[in-house]
PDB file of C-alpha atoms and ligand atoms in Angstrom:
ATOM      1  CA  MET Z   1      58.970  20.503 -10.232  1.00  0.00           C
ATOM      2  CA  ALA Z   2      59.872  18.184  -7.357  1.00  0.00           C
ATOM      3  CA  LEU Z   3      62.703  19.211  -5.065  1.00  0.00           C
ATOM      4  CA  THR Z   4      65.269  16.822  -3.648  1.00  0.00           C
ATOM      5  CA  LEU Z   5      67.370  17.580  -0.607  1.00  0.00           C
ATOM      6  CA  VAL Z   6      70.595  15.625  -0.271  1.00  0.00           C
ATOM      7  CA  ILE Z   7      71.666  15.439   3.355  1.00  0.00           C
ATOM      8  CA  GLY Z   8      74.159  13.698   5.617  1.00  0.00           C
ATOM      9  CA  ASN Z   9      73.096  11.304   8.334  1.00  0.00           C
ATOM     10  CA  LYS Z  10      70.719  13.059  10.649  1.00  0.00           C
ATOM     11  CA  ASN Z  11      72.607  12.372  13.850  1.00  0.00           C
ATOM     12  CA  TYR Z  12      75.657  14.360  12.810  1.00  0.00           C
ATOM     13  CA  SER Z  13      74.882  16.588   9.865  1.00  0.00           C
ATOM     14  CA  SER Z  14      74.142  19.897  11.503  1.00  0.00           C
ATOM     15  CA  TRP Z  15      74.303  21.769   8.203  1.00  0.00           C
ATOM     16  CA  SER Z  16      71.759  19.409   6.659  1.00  0.00           C
ATOM     17  CA  LEU Z  17      69.296  20.046   9.479  1.00  0.00           C
ATOM     18  CA  ARG Z  18      69.010  23.717   8.510  1.00  0.00           C
ATOM     19  CA  PRO Z  19      67.258  23.554   5.115  1.00  0.00           C
ATOM     20  CA  TRP Z  20      65.532  20.302   6.081  1.00  0.00           C
ATOM     21  CA  ILE Z  21      63.742  21.818   9.096  1.00  0.00           C
ATOM     22  CA  ALA Z  22      62.984  25.070   7.265  1.00  0.00           C
ATOM     23  CA  MET Z  23      61.294  23.134   4.452  1.00  0.00           C
ATOM     24  CA  LYS Z  24      59.384  20.851   6.812  1.00  0.00           C
ATOM     25  CA  VAL Z  25      58.057  23.702   8.959  1.00  0.00           C
ATOM     26  CA  ALA Z  26      57.152  25.741   5.863  1.00  0.00           C
ATOM     27  CA  GLY Z  27      55.366  22.759   4.317  1.00  0.00           C
ATOM     28  CA  ILE Z  28      57.607  22.712   1.234  1.00  0.00           C
ATOM     29  CA  ALA Z  29      57.478  19.182  -0.214  1.00  0.00           C
ATOM     30  CA  PHE Z  30      60.715  17.448  -1.098  1.00  0.00           C
ATOM     31  CA  ASP Z  31      62.317  14.065  -1.572  1.00  0.00           C
ATOM     32  CA  GLU Z  32      65.253  13.199   0.598  1.00  0.00           C
ATOM     33  CA  VAL Z  33      68.536  11.456  -0.190  1.00  0.00           C
ATOM     34  CA  VAL Z  34      70.608  10.544   2.887  1.00  0.00           C
ATOM     35  CA  ILE Z  35      74.342   9.962   2.473  1.00  0.00           C
ATOM     36  CA  PRO Z  36      75.988   8.489   5.572  1.00  0.00           C
ATOM     37  CA  LEU Z  37      79.073  10.625   6.224  1.00  0.00           C
ATOM     38  CA  TYR Z  38      82.523   9.349   7.159  1.00  0.00           C
ATOM     39  CA  GLU Z  39      81.837   5.915   5.644  1.00  0.00           C
ATOM     40  CA  PRO Z  40      83.784   4.332   2.797  1.00  0.00           C
ATOM     41  CA  GLY Z  41      82.468   5.919  -0.394  1.00  0.00           C
ATOM     42  CA  SER Z  42      80.825   8.897   1.357  1.00  0.00           C
ATOM     43  CA  CYS Z  43      83.041  11.454  -0.295  1.00  0.00           C
ATOM     44  CA  GLU Z  44      82.433  10.104  -3.799  1.00  0.00           C
ATOM     45  CA  ALA Z  45      78.687   9.988  -3.135  1.00  0.00           C
ATOM     46  CA  VAL Z  46      78.624  13.625  -1.958  1.00  0.00           C
ATOM     47  CA  LEU Z  47      80.844  14.702  -4.858  1.00  0.00           C
ATOM     48  CA  SER Z  48      78.348  13.253  -7.298  1.00  0.00           C
ATOM     49  CA  TYR Z  49      75.907  15.942  -6.106  1.00  0.00           C
ATOM     50  CA  SER Z  50      78.205  18.887  -5.382  1.00  0.00           C
ATOM     51  CA  PRO Z  51      81.709  19.906  -6.472  1.00  0.00           C
ATOM     52  CA  ALA Z  52      82.135  21.394  -2.989  1.00  0.00           C
ATOM     53  CA  ALA Z  53      81.960  17.834  -1.602  1.00  0.00           C
ATOM     54  CA  LYS Z  54      79.635  18.915   1.181  1.00  0.00           C
ATOM     55  CA  VAL Z  55      76.012  18.380   2.084  1.00  0.00           C
ATOM     56  CA  PRO Z  56      73.328  19.697   2.114  1.00  0.00           C
ATOM     57  CA  VAL Z  57      72.566  20.047  -1.575  1.00  0.00           C
ATOM     58  CA  LEU Z  58      69.184  21.069  -2.936  1.00  0.00           C
ATOM     59  CA  ILE Z  59      68.285  19.771  -6.367  1.00  0.00           C
ATOM     60  CA  ASP Z  60      65.741  21.964  -8.092  1.00  0.00           C
ATOM     61  CA  GLY Z  61      65.215  20.781 -11.645  1.00  0.00           C
ATOM     62  CA  ASP Z  62      68.590  20.810 -13.355  1.00  0.00           C
ATOM     63  CA  GLN Z  63      70.092  23.115 -10.739  1.00  0.00           C
ATOM     64  CA  HIS Z  64      72.155  21.900  -7.788  1.00  0.00           C
ATOM     65  CA  ILE Z  65      72.422  24.409  -4.934  1.00  0.00           C
ATOM     66  CA  TRP Z  66      74.789  23.848  -2.023  1.00  0.00           C
ATOM     67  CA  GLU Z  67      75.727  25.872   1.086  1.00  0.00           C
ATOM     68  CA  SER Z  68      72.925  25.839   3.645  1.00  0.00           C
ATOM     69  CA  LEU Z  69      72.466  29.615   3.637  1.00  0.00           C
ATOM     70  CA  ALA Z  70      72.318  29.770  -0.171  1.00  0.00           C
ATOM     71  CA  ILE Z  71      69.747  26.963  -0.129  1.00  0.00           C
ATOM     72  CA  LEU Z  72      67.586  28.941   2.300  1.00  0.00           C
ATOM     73  CA  GLU Z  73      67.867  32.018   0.073  1.00  0.00           C
ATOM     74  CA  HIS Z  74      66.883  29.959  -2.982  1.00  0.00           C
ATOM     75  CA  LEU Z  75      63.868  28.551  -1.138  1.00  0.00           C
ATOM     76  CA  ALA Z  76      62.838  32.025   0.054  1.00  0.00           C
ATOM     77  CA  GLU Z  77      62.813  33.253  -3.558  1.00  0.00           C
ATOM     78  CA  ARG Z  78      61.114  30.150  -4.900  1.00  0.00           C
ATOM     79  CA  PHE Z  79      58.425  30.044  -2.180  1.00  0.00           C
ATOM     80  CA  PRO Z  80      57.736  33.668  -1.152  1.00  0.00           C
ATOM     81  CA  ALA Z  81      54.495  32.641   0.592  1.00  0.00           C
ATOM     82  CA  ALA Z  82      56.527  30.518   3.013  1.00  0.00           C
ATOM     83  CA  ARG Z  83      57.951  33.767   4.477  1.00  0.00           C
ATOM     84  CA  LEU Z  84      61.293  32.219   5.338  1.00  0.00           C
ATOM     85  CA  TRP Z  85      62.562  35.758   5.920  1.00  0.00           C
ATOM     86  CA  PRO Z  86      60.421  38.289   7.835  1.00  0.00           C
ATOM     87  CA  ALA Z  87      58.117  40.538   5.814  1.00  0.00           C
ATOM     88  CA  ASP Z  88      59.339  43.735   7.503  1.00  0.00           C
ATOM     89  CA  ALA Z  89      62.466  45.102   5.789  1.00  0.00           C
ATOM     90  CA  ARG Z  90      64.379  45.960   8.996  1.00  0.00           C
ATOM     91  CA  ALA Z  91      63.554  42.599  10.535  1.00  0.00           C
ATOM     92  CA  ARG Z  92      64.546  40.898   7.293  1.00  0.00           C
ATOM     93  CA  SER Z  93      67.988  42.553   7.187  1.00  0.00           C
ATOM     94  CA  HIS Z  94      68.568  41.661  10.797  1.00  0.00           C
ATOM     95  CA  ALA Z  95      67.485  38.066  10.219  1.00  0.00           C
ATOM     96  CA  ARG Z  96      70.099  37.896   7.451  1.00  0.00           C
ATOM     97  CA  VAL Z  97      72.706  39.416   9.784  1.00  0.00           C
ATOM     98  CA  VAL Z  98      72.207  36.815  12.494  1.00  0.00           C
ATOM     99  CA  ALA Z  99      71.971  33.985   9.948  1.00  0.00           C
ATOM    100  CA  ALA Z 100      75.297  35.091   8.438  1.00  0.00           C
ATOM    101  CA  GLU Z 101      76.860  35.459  11.903  1.00  0.00           C
ATOM    102  CA  MET Z 102      75.896  31.841  12.579  1.00  0.00           C
ATOM    103  CA  HIS Z 103      77.055  30.626   9.167  1.00  0.00           C
ATOM    104  CA  ALA Z 104      80.492  32.174   9.587  1.00  0.00           C
ATOM    105  CA  GLY Z 105      81.109  31.854  13.303  1.00  0.00           C
ATOM    106  CA  PHE Z 106      80.905  30.065  16.622  1.00  0.00           C
ATOM    107  CA  MET Z 107      83.796  27.793  15.737  1.00  0.00           C
ATOM    108  CA  ALA Z 108      84.697  26.952  19.346  1.00  0.00           C
ATOM    109  CA  LEU Z 109      81.166  25.738  20.103  1.00  0.00           C
ATOM    110  CA  ARG Z 110      80.976  23.832  16.837  1.00  0.00           C
ATOM    111  CA  LYS Z 111      84.295  22.117  17.492  1.00  0.00           C
ATOM    112  CA  ALA Z 112      83.757  21.312  21.169  1.00  0.00           C
ATOM    113  CA  CYS Z 113      80.113  20.270  20.887  1.00  0.00           C
ATOM    114  CA  PRO Z 114      79.426  18.538  17.572  1.00  0.00           C
ATOM    115  CA  MET Z 115      75.782  17.776  16.967  1.00  0.00           C
ATOM    116  CA  ASN Z 116      75.056  14.282  18.244  1.00  0.00           C
ATOM    117  CA  LEU Z 117      71.478  13.439  19.089  1.00  0.00           C
ATOM    118  CA  TRP Z 118      72.552  10.110  20.555  1.00  0.00           C
ATOM    119  CA  LEU Z 119      74.316  11.922  23.368  1.00  0.00           C
ATOM    120  CA  PRO Z 120      72.283  11.747  26.604  1.00  0.00           C
ATOM    121  CA  PRO Z 121      71.659  15.346  27.686  1.00  0.00           C
ATOM    122  CA  ARG Z 122      73.637  16.135  30.836  1.00  0.00           C
ATOM    123  CA  PRO Z 123      75.948  18.944  31.929  1.00  0.00           C
ATOM    124  CA  ARG Z 124      79.379  18.776  30.282  1.00  0.00           C
ATOM    125  CA  PRO Z 125      81.675  21.626  31.350  1.00  0.00           C
ATOM    126  CA  GLN Z 126      82.982  23.812  28.534  1.00  0.00           C
ATOM    127  CA  SER Z 127      85.922  26.188  28.031  1.00  0.00           C
ATOM    128  CA  GLY Z 128      85.679  29.941  28.543  1.00  0.00           C
ATOM    129  CA  GLU Z 129      85.880  30.382  24.780  1.00  0.00           C
ATOM    130  CA  VAL Z 130      82.860  28.155  24.220  1.00  0.00           C
ATOM    131  CA  MET Z 131      80.912  29.872  26.996  1.00  0.00           C
ATOM    132  CA  ALA Z 132      81.701  33.304  25.516  1.00  0.00           C
ATOM    133  CA  GLU Z 133      80.179  32.136  22.215  1.00  0.00           C
ATOM    134  CA  VAL Z 134      77.146  30.761  24.047  1.00  0.00           C
ATOM    135  CA  ALA Z 135      76.718  34.168  25.734  1.00  0.00           C
ATOM    136  CA  ARG Z 136      76.804  35.828  22.305  1.00  0.00           C
ATOM    137  CA  ILE Z 137      74.184  33.385  20.981  1.00  0.00           C
ATOM    138  CA  GLU Z 138      71.943  34.106  23.958  1.00  0.00           C
ATOM    139  CA  GLU Z 139      72.388  37.822  23.309  1.00  0.00           C
ATOM    140  CA  ILE Z 140      71.411  37.362  19.642  1.00  0.00           C
ATOM    141  CA  TRP Z 141      68.328  35.342  20.521  1.00  0.00           C
ATOM    142  CA  SER Z 142      67.080  37.702  23.214  1.00  0.00           C
ATOM    143  CA  ASP Z 143      67.752  40.768  21.052  1.00  0.00           C
ATOM    144  CA  CYS Z 144      65.838  39.270  18.089  1.00  0.00           C
ATOM    145  CA  ARG Z 145      62.954  38.289  20.327  1.00  0.00           C
ATOM    146  CA  ALA Z 146      62.828  41.702  22.033  1.00  0.00           C
ATOM    147  CA  ARG Z 147      63.047  43.745  18.842  1.00  0.00           C
ATOM    148  CA  PHE Z 148      61.322  41.607  16.251  1.00  0.00           C
ATOM    149  CA  GLY Z 149      59.683  38.569  17.824  1.00  0.00           C
ATOM    150  CA  GLY Z 150      55.941  39.179  18.067  1.00  0.00           C
ATOM    151  CA  GLN Z 151      54.549  36.602  20.461  1.00  0.00           C
ATOM    152  CA  GLN Z 152      51.302  36.569  18.467  1.00  0.00           C
ATOM    153  CA  ASP Z 153      53.258  35.260  15.450  1.00  0.00           C
ATOM    154  CA  GLY Z 154      55.063  32.563  17.396  1.00  0.00           C
ATOM    155  CA  PRO Z 155      57.833  31.996  19.951  1.00  0.00           C
ATOM    156  CA  PHE Z 156      60.679  32.105  17.432  1.00  0.00           C
ATOM    157  CA  LEU Z 157      63.397  34.668  16.721  1.00  0.00           C
ATOM    158  CA  PHE Z 158      61.242  36.803  14.445  1.00  0.00           C
ATOM    159  CA  GLY Z 159      57.865  35.453  15.587  1.00  0.00           C
ATOM    160  CA  ALA Z 160      57.050  32.742  13.050  1.00  0.00           C
ATOM    161  CA  TYR Z 161      59.673  30.039  12.400  1.00  0.00           C
ATOM    162  CA  GLY Z 162      61.957  31.030   9.539  1.00  0.00           C
ATOM    163  CA  ALA Z 163      65.389  30.871   7.958  1.00  0.00           C
ATOM    164  CA  ALA Z 164      67.179  32.522  10.890  1.00  0.00           C
ATOM    165  CA  ASP Z 165      65.735  29.923  13.281  1.00  0.00           C
ATOM    166  CA  ALA Z 166      66.747  27.163  10.875  1.00  0.00           C
ATOM    167  CA  MET Z 167      70.338  28.422  10.889  1.00  0.00           C
ATOM    168  CA  TYR Z 168      70.400  28.138  14.697  1.00  0.00           C
ATOM    169  CA  ALA Z 169      68.614  24.761  14.890  1.00  0.00           C
ATOM    170  CA  PRO Z 170      71.827  22.741  15.354  1.00  0.00           C
ATOM    171  CA  VAL Z 171      72.902  25.109  18.133  1.00  0.00           C
ATOM    172  CA  VAL Z 172      69.736  24.172  19.990  1.00  0.00           C
ATOM    173  CA  ALA Z 173      70.758  20.518  19.744  1.00  0.00           C
ATOM    174  CA  ARG Z 174      74.333  21.268  20.836  1.00  0.00           C
ATOM    175  CA  LEU Z 175      73.282  23.319  23.875  1.00  0.00           C
ATOM    176  CA  HIS Z 176      70.682  20.743  24.883  1.00  0.00           C
ATOM    177  CA  HIS Z 177      72.763  17.585  24.546  1.00  0.00           C
ATOM    178  CA  PHE Z 178      75.908  19.078  26.068  1.00  0.00           C
ATOM    179  CA  GLY Z 179      73.827  20.407  28.985  1.00  0.00           C
ATOM    180  CA  ILE Z 180      75.164  23.932  28.598  1.00  0.00           C
ATOM    181  CA  PRO Z 181      73.511  26.287  31.098  1.00  0.00           C
ATOM    182  CA  VAL Z 182      71.505  29.091  29.494  1.00  0.00           C
ATOM    183  CA  GLY Z 183      69.063  31.689  30.810  1.00  0.00           C
ATOM    184  CA  SER Z 184      65.305  31.249  30.907  1.00  0.00           C
ATOM    185  CA  GLY Z 185      64.730  33.162  27.643  1.00  0.00           C
ATOM    186  CA  ALA Z 186      67.129  30.976  25.694  1.00  0.00           C
ATOM    187  CA  ARG Z 187      65.755  27.846  27.306  1.00  0.00           C
ATOM    188  CA  ALA Z 188      62.182  28.841  26.371  1.00  0.00           C
ATOM    189  CA  TYR Z 189      63.314  29.382  22.786  1.00  0.00           C
ATOM    190  CA  MET Z 190      65.054  25.991  22.730  1.00  0.00           C
ATOM    191  CA  GLU Z 191      61.967  24.268  24.129  1.00  0.00           C
ATOM    192  CA  ALA Z 192      59.799  25.889  21.443  1.00  0.00           C
ATOM    193  CA  VAL Z 193      62.167  24.653  18.719  1.00  0.00           C
ATOM    194  CA  MET Z 194      62.376  21.149  20.188  1.00  0.00           C
ATOM    195  CA  ALA Z 195      58.562  21.015  20.403  1.00  0.00           C
ATOM    196  CA  LEU Z 196      58.205  21.352  16.630  1.00  0.00           C
ATOM    197  CA  PRO Z 197      56.888  18.144  15.016  1.00  0.00           C
ATOM    198  CA  ALA Z 198      59.666  18.524  12.426  1.00  0.00           C
ATOM    199  CA  TRP Z 199      62.269  18.430  15.223  1.00  0.00           C
ATOM    200  CA  THR Z 200      60.809  15.190  16.556  1.00  0.00           C
ATOM    201  CA  GLU Z 201      60.751  13.694  13.065  1.00  0.00           C
ATOM    202  CA  TRP Z 202      64.452  14.518  12.498  1.00  0.00           C
ATOM    203  CA  ARG Z 203      65.509  13.361  15.980  1.00  0.00           C
ATOM    204  CA  ASP Z 204      63.604  10.075  15.806  1.00  0.00           C
ATOM    205  CA  ALA Z 205      65.104   9.329  12.403  1.00  0.00           C
ATOM    206  CA  ALA Z 206      68.569  10.174  13.794  1.00  0.00           C
ATOM    207  CA  LEU Z 207      68.097   7.799  16.727  1.00  0.00           C
ATOM    208  CA  ASP Z 208      67.170   5.018  14.323  1.00  0.00           C
ATOM    209  CA  GLU Z 209      70.217   5.477  12.099  1.00  0.00           C
ATOM    210  CA  PRO Z 210      72.674   2.585  11.996  1.00  0.00           C
ATOM    211  CA  TRP Z 211      75.860   4.554  11.364  1.00  0.00           C
ATOM    212  CA  ILE Z 212      78.387   5.467  14.027  1.00  0.00           C
ATOM    213  CA  MET Z 213      81.078   8.046  13.413  1.00  0.00           C
ATOM    214  CA  ARG Z 214      84.002   5.658  13.304  1.00  0.00           C
ATOM    215  CA  HIS Z 215      86.768   8.239  13.437  1.00  0.00           C
ATOM    216  CA  ASN Z 216      85.267   9.663  16.619  1.00  0.00           C
ATOM    217  CA  GLU Z 217      84.578   6.418  18.401  1.00  0.00           C
ATOM    218  CA  PRO Z 218      87.401   6.666  20.965  1.00  0.00           C
ATOM    219  CA  ASP Z 219      86.031  10.036  22.103  1.00  0.00           C
ATOM    220  CA  TRP Z 220      82.427   8.988  21.873  1.00  0.00           C
ATOM    221  CA  PRO Z 221      81.934   5.784  23.839  1.00  0.00           C
ATOM    222  CA  LEU Z 222      78.372   5.703  22.696  1.00  0.00           C
ATOM    223  CA  VAL Z 223      76.291   2.798  21.641  1.00  0.00           C
ATOM    224  CA  ARG Z 224      72.863   3.223  20.211  1.00  0.00           C
ATOM    225  CA  GLY Z 225      71.309   1.640  23.270  1.00  0.00           C
ATOM    226  CA  ILE Z 226      72.044   4.598  25.499  1.00  0.00           C
ATOM    227  CA  ALA Z 227      70.449   7.127  23.213  1.00  0.00           C
ATOM    228  CA  GLN Z 228      67.407   8.517  24.945  1.00  0.00           C
ATOM    229  CA  ARG Z 229      64.357   9.967  23.318  1.00  0.00           C
ATOM    230  CA  GLN Z 230      64.228  13.128  25.405  1.00  0.00           C
TER     231      GLN Z 230
HETATM  232  N1  GSH G   1      79.195  25.741   4.744  1.00  0.00           N
HETATM  233  C1  GSH G   1      78.571  24.496   4.355  1.00  0.00           C
HETATM  234  C2  GSH G   1      79.075  23.421   5.281  1.00  0.00           C
HETATM  235  C3  GSH G   1      78.620  22.057   4.894  1.00  0.00           C
HETATM  236  C4  GSH G   1      79.333  20.953   5.644  1.00  0.00           C
HETATM  237  O1  GSH G   1      80.400  21.149   6.254  1.00  0.00           O
HETATM  238  N2  GSH G   1      78.758  19.753   5.588  1.00  0.00           N
HETATM  239  C5  GSH G   1      79.345  18.585   6.201  1.00  0.00           C
HETATM  240  C6  GSH G   1      78.295  17.750   6.902  1.00  0.00           C
HETATM  241  S1  GSH G   1      77.502  18.575   8.210  1.00  0.00           S
HETATM  242  C7  GSH G   1      79.890  17.677   5.119  1.00  0.00           C
HETATM  243  O2  GSH G   1      79.337  17.604   4.048  1.00  0.00           O
HETATM  244  N3  GSH G   1      80.945  16.941   5.424  1.00  0.00           N
HETATM  245  C8  GSH G   1      81.458  15.965   4.531  1.00  0.00           C
HETATM  246  C9  GSH G   1      82.945  16.034   4.430  1.00  0.00           C
HETATM  247  O3  GSH G   1      83.514  16.996   4.958  1.00  0.00           O
HETATM  248  O4  GSH G   1      83.490  15.133   3.825  1.00  0.00           O
HETATM  249  C10 GSH G   1      77.058  24.674   4.389  1.00  0.00           C
HETATM  250  O5  GSH G   1      76.580  25.651   4.968  1.00  0.00           O
HETATM  251  O6  GSH G   1      76.296  23.892   3.795  1.00  0.00           O
END
């Protein structure tokens, strides 16, 4: 049965990027419904798919599944061959730990650096609180790579790209576009993520979107013309 993923506009909807990129990299076919957020009628449109009034929502037959992490779990059960979680039990528990840590945390980074692919990447100084969260993210990434990331399987957190990487995909965008300094290990990981064809597909679609986040316009003196494909 065909799957449909309901997402927000690609420039801003960090939560939507997670299941979208996991499905693309895993080769799981789906149709896409894009709801521009923060527009008149957005809320009603999202509510028609989920009582939580949030995207993403996966539609699988007559079932609607929301919450990005729950969607990834559903996909992992539905497509075991996609190996969204690592095969090794210890690696798998740890992948769930770091995915949950991302799902529930890093509020300062999320607030100070909202995903915005139109933002030209350049250094933008951040608070100590944000930088402490970035240090924790770097620690998570390097620990996963050192303990579980087999280079022969790929350059991602647990080797091959999976659900844990998908949970951190928006962080890659935030760190890159806000020019936040990170060590060479984290940078290499970010480059590997941004080299995925699925990343390019999402980013190019985001750059072509017509919607601007009206309520943020005073803080975001951006026009589409200055968005750079880099
Ligand atoms: N915890 C949720 C968060 C989803 C979420 O906050 N989605 C945002 C877009 S990125 C949304 O739907 N916002 C619409 C609104 O708040 O009206 C998840 O993991 O899916």
